[in-house]
PDB file of C-alpha atoms in Angstrom:
ATOM      1  CA  MET A  23     142.100 188.366  95.914  1.00 63.00           C
ATOM      2  CA  GLY A  24     142.239 192.133  96.131  1.00 74.00           C
ATOM      3  CA  VAL A  25     143.668 194.135  98.981  1.00 71.00           C
ATOM      4  CA  LYS A  26     140.374 195.971  99.387  1.00 76.00           C
ATOM      5  CA  TYR A  27     138.512 192.678  99.741  1.00 74.00           C
ATOM      6  CA  VAL A  28     140.927 191.361 102.363  1.00 72.00           C
ATOM      7  CA  PHE A  29     140.730 194.677 104.244  1.00 73.00           C
ATOM      8  CA  CYS A  30     136.918 194.673 104.204  1.00 69.00           C
ATOM      9  CA  VAL A  31     136.722 191.085 105.433  1.00 73.00           C
ATOM     10  CA  SER A  32     139.285 191.768 108.191  1.00 75.00           C
ATOM     11  CA  ALA A  33     137.480 194.933 109.282  1.00 71.00           C
ATOM     12  CA  THR A  34     134.143 193.091 109.371  1.00 75.00           C
ATOM     13  CA  VAL A  35     135.555 190.248 111.484  1.00 68.00           C
ATOM     14  CA  LEU A  36     137.161 192.748 113.868  1.00 66.00           C
ATOM     15  CA  LEU A  37     133.946 194.739 114.155  1.00 64.00           C
ATOM     16  CA  LEU A  38     131.886 191.624 114.857  1.00 65.00           C
ATOM     17  CA  GLY A  39     134.394 190.505 117.481  1.00 63.00           C
ATOM     18  CA  LEU A  40     134.275 193.843 119.239  1.00 62.00           C
ATOM     19  CA  THR A  41     130.483 194.004 119.245  1.00 67.00           C
ATOM     20  CA  ALA A  42     130.409 190.516 120.794  1.00 65.00           C
ATOM     21  CA  CYS A  43     132.291 191.957 123.787  1.00 64.00           C
ATOM     22  CA  GLU A  44     129.512 194.462 124.456  1.00 63.00           C
ATOM     23  CA  GLY A  45     127.593 192.177 126.793  1.00 63.00           C
ATOM     24  CA  ILE A  46     130.558 191.535 129.095  1.00 63.00           C
ATOM     25  CA  LYS A  47     130.077 193.315 132.410  1.00 62.00           C
ATOM     26  CA  LEU A  48     133.195 194.181 134.368  1.00 56.00           C
ATOM     27  CA  ASP A  49     133.001 195.023 138.002  1.00 56.00           C
ATOM     28  CA  ARG A  50     135.232 197.885 139.146  1.00 51.00           C
ATOM     29  CA  ALA A  51     136.400 195.700 142.014  1.00 53.00           C
ATOM     30  CA  GLU A  52     137.839 193.210 139.504  1.00 53.00           C
ATOM     31  CA  THR A  53     140.279 195.736 138.100  1.00 51.00           C
ATOM     32  CA  GLY A  54     141.256 196.918 141.551  1.00 52.00           C
ATOM     33  CA  GLY A  55     141.734 200.472 140.402  1.00 53.00           C
ATOM     34  CA  TYR A  56     145.504 200.029 140.723  1.00 51.00           C
ATOM     35  CA  LEU A  57     146.214 200.344 137.017  1.00 54.00           C
ATOM     36  CA  ASP A  58     144.145 203.508 136.717  1.00 56.00           C
ATOM     37  CA  GLU A  59     146.131 205.166 139.508  1.00 55.00           C
ATOM     38  CA  GLU A  60     149.438 204.056 137.985  1.00 54.00           C
ATOM     39  CA  ARG A  61     148.452 205.489 134.602  1.00 52.00           C
ATOM     40  CA  LYS A  62     147.667 208.849 136.160  1.00 53.00           C
ATOM     41  CA  LYS A  63     151.042 208.917 137.927  1.00 51.00           C
ATOM     42  CA  ALA A  64     153.009 207.822 134.872  1.00 54.00           C
ATOM     43  CA  GLY A  65     152.022 210.779 132.699  1.00 52.00           C
ATOM     44  CA  LYS A  66     151.917 210.804 128.949  1.00 51.00           C
ATOM     45  CA  LEU A  67     154.286 209.025 126.620  1.00 49.00           C
ATOM     46  CA  PHE A  68     154.983 212.148 124.570  1.00 48.00           C
ATOM     47  CA  GLY A  69     154.492 214.730 127.329  1.00 50.00           C
ATOM     48  CA  ASP A  70     152.042 217.464 126.391  1.00 48.00           C
ATOM     49  CA  ILE A  71     152.362 216.804 122.662  1.00 48.00           C
ATOM     50  CA  ASN A  72     149.145 215.845 120.913  1.00 48.00           C
ATOM     51  CA  LEU A  73     150.118 213.648 117.965  1.00 47.00           C
ATOM     52  CA  LEU A  74     146.890 214.385 116.111  1.00 46.00           C
ATOM     53  CA  ASP A  75     147.284 218.171 116.358  1.00 48.00           C
ATOM     54  CA  PHE A  76     149.909 218.899 113.721  1.00 47.00           C
ATOM     55  CA  GLY A  77     150.498 222.538 114.490  1.00 46.00           C
ATOM     56  CA  GLY A  78     147.645 223.302 116.833  1.00 46.00           C
ATOM     57  CA  GLY A  79     147.630 225.744 119.685  1.00 45.00           C
ATOM     58  CA  ASP A  80     148.401 229.416 119.417  1.00 42.00           C
ATOM     59  CA  LYS A  81     151.935 229.015 118.136  1.00 46.00           C
ATOM     60  CA  ASP A  82     152.670 231.024 115.016  1.00 45.00           C
ATOM     61  CA  ASN A  83     155.309 228.652 113.672  1.00 46.00           C
ATOM     62  CA  ALA A  84     152.941 225.669 113.940  1.00 49.00           C
ATOM     63  CA  ASN A  85     155.525 223.156 115.183  1.00 47.00           C
ATOM     64  CA  SER A  86     153.479 221.483 117.901  1.00 53.00           C
ATOM     65  CA  GLY A  87     153.911 217.735 117.819  1.00 66.00           C
ATOM     66  CA  ILE A  88     156.070 217.415 114.722  1.00 75.00           C
ATOM     67  CA  GLY A  89     159.673 218.203 113.874  1.00 82.00           C
ATOM     68  CA  VAL A  90     158.878 220.364 110.858  1.00 90.00           C
ATOM     69  CA  ASN A  91     156.774 223.410 110.061  1.00 92.00           C
ATOM     70  CA  GLY A  92     153.115 222.436 110.371  1.00 92.00           C
ATOM     71  CA  HIS A  93     151.960 224.828 107.653  1.00 94.00           C
ATOM     72  CA  LEU A  94     154.444 223.344 105.151  1.00 95.00           C
ATOM     73  CA  TRP A  95     153.438 219.833 106.211  1.00 94.00           C
ATOM     74  CA  ARG A  96     149.708 220.406 105.718  1.00 94.00           C
ATOM     75  CA  ALA A  97     150.264 222.408 102.520  1.00 95.00           C
ATOM     76  CA  SER A  98     152.358 219.566 101.081  1.00 96.00           C
ATOM     77  CA  LEU A  99     149.672 216.997 101.865  1.00 95.00           C
ATOM     78  CA  ASP A 100     147.015 219.328 100.466  1.00 95.00           C
ATOM     79  CA  THR A 101     148.960 219.994  97.253  1.00 95.00           C
ATOM     80  CA  LEU A 102     149.679 216.294  96.695  1.00 95.00           C
ATOM     81  CA  SER A 103     146.161 215.153  97.606  1.00 93.00           C
ATOM     82  CA  PHE A 104     145.435 213.958  94.049  1.00 93.00           C
ATOM     83  CA  LEU A 105     148.326 211.461  94.230  1.00 94.00           C
ATOM     84  CA  PRO A 106     148.167 208.128  96.080  1.00 94.00           C
ATOM     85  CA  LEU A 107     150.149 208.423  99.312  1.00 95.00           C
ATOM     86  CA  SER A 108     152.768 205.765  99.995  1.00 94.00           C
ATOM     87  CA  SER A 109     154.201 207.068 103.275  1.00 95.00           C
ATOM     88  CA  ALA A 110     154.278 210.209 105.369  1.00 94.00           C
ATOM     89  CA  ASP A 111     156.643 210.859 108.274  1.00 93.00           C
ATOM     90  CA  PRO A 112     155.671 214.041 110.143  1.00 90.00           C
ATOM     91  CA  PHE A 113     158.663 213.783 112.489  1.00 90.00           C
ATOM     92  CA  GLY A 114     161.240 213.435 109.716  1.00 91.00           C
ATOM     93  CA  GLY A 115     159.339 215.647 107.292  1.00 93.00           C
ATOM     94  CA  VAL A 116     159.207 213.218 104.365  1.00 96.00           C
ATOM     95  CA  ILE A 117     156.164 212.556 102.165  1.00 96.00           C
ATOM     96  CA  ILE A 118     156.397 209.856  99.494  1.00 97.00           C
ATOM     97  CA  THR A 119     153.657 209.216  96.971  1.00 96.00           C
ATOM     98  CA  ASP A 120     153.040 206.049  95.041  1.00 96.00           C
ATOM     99  CA  TRP A 121     153.253 205.942  91.250  1.00 96.00           C
ATOM    100  CA  TYR A 122     150.443 207.828  89.526  1.00 96.00           C
ATOM    101  CA  ALA A 123     149.505 207.526  85.849  1.00 94.00           C
ATOM    102  CA  PRO A 124     147.374 210.459  84.665  1.00 93.00           C
ATOM    103  CA  PRO A 125     144.308 209.324  82.695  1.00 93.00           C
ATOM    104  CA  GLU A 126     145.185 211.656  79.811  1.00 94.00           C
ATOM    105  CA  SER A 127     148.626 210.040  79.339  1.00 92.00           C
ATOM    106  CA  PRO A 128     148.536 206.347  80.294  1.00 88.00           C
ATOM    107  CA  GLY A 129     152.012 205.753  78.832  1.00 93.00           C
ATOM    108  CA  GLU A 130     153.744 207.649  81.632  1.00 95.00           C
ATOM    109  CA  ARG A 131     153.639 207.780  85.405  1.00 95.00           C
ATOM    110  CA  PHE A 132     154.943 210.012  88.191  1.00 95.00           C
ATOM    111  CA  LYS A 133     156.119 209.648  91.757  1.00 97.00           C
ATOM    112  CA  VAL A 134     156.817 212.571  94.101  1.00 97.00           C
ATOM    113  CA  THR A 135     158.905 212.870  97.257  1.00 97.00           C
ATOM    114  CA  VAL A 136     158.666 216.001  99.409  1.00 97.00           C
ATOM    115  CA  TYR A 137     161.300 216.835 102.014  1.00 97.00           C
ATOM    116  CA  ILE A 138     160.444 219.459 104.616  1.00 96.00           C
ATOM    117  CA  LEU A 139     163.807 220.584 105.920  1.00 93.00           C
ATOM    118  CA  GLY A 140     163.059 223.043 108.681  1.00 89.00           C
ATOM    119  CA  GLN A 141     160.715 224.422 111.268  1.00 91.00           C
ATOM    120  CA  GLU A 142     160.330 227.843 109.690  1.00 92.00           C
ATOM    121  CA  LEU A 143     158.145 228.810 106.755  1.00 92.00           C
ATOM    122  CA  ARG A 144     160.918 229.628 104.291  1.00 92.00           C
ATOM    123  CA  SER A 145     161.553 228.852 100.651  1.00 90.00           C
ATOM    124  CA  ASP A 146     164.596 226.712 101.449  1.00 93.00           C
ATOM    125  CA  ALA A 147     162.629 224.582 103.923  1.00 94.00           C
ATOM    126  CA  VAL A 148     160.961 222.439 101.252  1.00 96.00           C
ATOM    127  CA  ARG A 149     162.488 220.299  98.491  1.00 96.00           C
ATOM    128  CA  VAL A 150     160.595 218.264  95.918  1.00 96.00           C
ATOM    129  CA  SER A 151     161.889 215.347  93.856  1.00 96.00           C
ATOM    130  CA  ILE A 152     159.763 214.185  90.941  1.00 96.00           C
ATOM    131  CA  PHE A 153     160.370 210.839  89.286  1.00 96.00           C
ATOM    132  CA  ARG A 154     158.918 210.141  85.845  1.00 96.00           C
ATOM    133  CA  GLN A 155     158.767 206.928  83.865  1.00 96.00           C
ATOM    134  CA  LYS A 156     157.573 206.163  80.341  1.00 96.00           C
ATOM    135  CA  ARG A 157     156.373 202.834  79.055  1.00 94.00           C
ATOM    136  CA  GLY A 158     158.860 201.229  76.690  1.00 92.00           C
ATOM    137  CA  ASP A 159     158.306 199.105  73.591  1.00 92.00           C
ATOM    138  CA  ARG A 160     158.148 195.911  75.667  1.00 92.00           C
ATOM    139  CA  ALA A 161     155.671 197.403  78.170  1.00 89.00           C
ATOM    140  CA  GLU A 162     158.423 197.966  80.739  1.00 95.00           C
ATOM    141  CA  TRP A 163     158.769 201.244  82.639  1.00 95.00           C
ATOM    142  CA  LEU A 164     161.824 203.288  81.714  1.00 95.00           C
ATOM    143  CA  ASP A 165     163.105 206.299  83.640  1.00 95.00           C
ATOM    144  CA  ALA A 166     162.550 209.636  81.912  1.00 94.00           C
ATOM    145  CA  ASN A 167     163.760 213.137  82.692  1.00 93.00           C
ATOM    146  CA  THR A 168     161.594 215.815  84.222  1.00 91.00           C
ATOM    147  CA  GLY A 169     162.232 219.491  83.794  1.00 84.00           C
ATOM    148  CA  SER A 170     163.928 221.208  86.721  1.00 75.00           C
ATOM    149  CA  ASN A 171     161.214 223.852  86.776  1.00 92.00           C
ATOM    150  CA  THR A 172     158.598 221.119  87.386  1.00 93.00           C
ATOM    151  CA  SER A 173     160.000 220.511  90.868  1.00 94.00           C
ATOM    152  CA  THR A 174     160.406 224.241  91.425  1.00 94.00           C
ATOM    153  CA  SER A 175     156.821 224.997  90.437  1.00 95.00           C
ATOM    154  CA  LEU A 176     155.546 222.265  92.783  1.00 96.00           C
ATOM    155  CA  GLU A 177     157.709 223.709  95.589  1.00 96.00           C
ATOM    156  CA  ASN A 178     156.238 227.153  94.861  1.00 96.00           C
ATOM    157  CA  ALA A 179     152.694 225.754  94.949  1.00 96.00           C
ATOM    158  CA  ILE A 180     153.383 224.182  98.361  1.00 96.00           C
ATOM    159  CA  LEU A 181     154.903 227.427  99.684  1.00 96.00           C
ATOM    160  CA  THR A 182     151.972 229.485  98.394  1.00 96.00           C
ATOM    161  CA  ARG A 183     149.473 227.131 100.032  1.00 96.00           C
ATOM    162  CA  ALA A 184     151.445 227.189 103.309  1.00 95.00           C
ATOM    163  CA  ARG A 185     151.421 230.993 103.325  1.00 95.00           C
ATOM    164  CA  GLU A 186     147.671 231.002 102.664  1.00 94.00           C
ATOM    165  CA  MET A 187     147.156 228.621 105.595  1.00 93.00           C
ATOM    166  CA  ARG A 188     149.310 230.774 107.856  1.00 92.00           C
ATOM    167  CA  ILE A 189     147.414 233.949 106.911  1.00 92.00           C
ATOM    168  CA  SER A 190     144.002 232.319 107.340  1.00 90.00           C
ATOM    169  CA  ARG A 191     145.080 230.945 110.726  1.00 84.00           C
ATOM    170  CA  SER A 192     146.244 234.348 111.977  1.00 79.00           C
ATOM    171  CA  ASP A 193     143.036 236.035 110.721  1.00 71.00           C
ATOM    172  CA  GLY A 194     140.728 233.564 112.444  1.00 59.00           C
TER     173      GLY A 194
END
């Protein structure tokens, strides 16, 4: 059974369950209003940080809400958008892709890890590690070397995209 199938079935069951709750009428007196007042007094879990606004506001360095430069973060995701994403940690600044086999060369696959190391838009604030494997004689995946300039050219592409984003943000 495929993951997509299980996901679709789970999402459908959840959606049907939520729509079944539509007819339930709650009276304001039942809740007592106490919890609403307590929530207002308690404040926000992360203060004034909006977790969905990775670099919003009028800040030039685009650090709002995450521990790394927002332009580098978005540029990295944009540059790696053709690869399947395995995990992304905006607070630690690590993006890990899953293995990707290009259609033109099915006998090899790639995996990329991007480390964003700082809050400023600088060339030493981003590091890229590329892992490459080739299929062996027994159909097993064997590690293969990648050229050092492959990582460097991907770093340069991310930096160029981040600079473009920064310029377009300051113009608009």
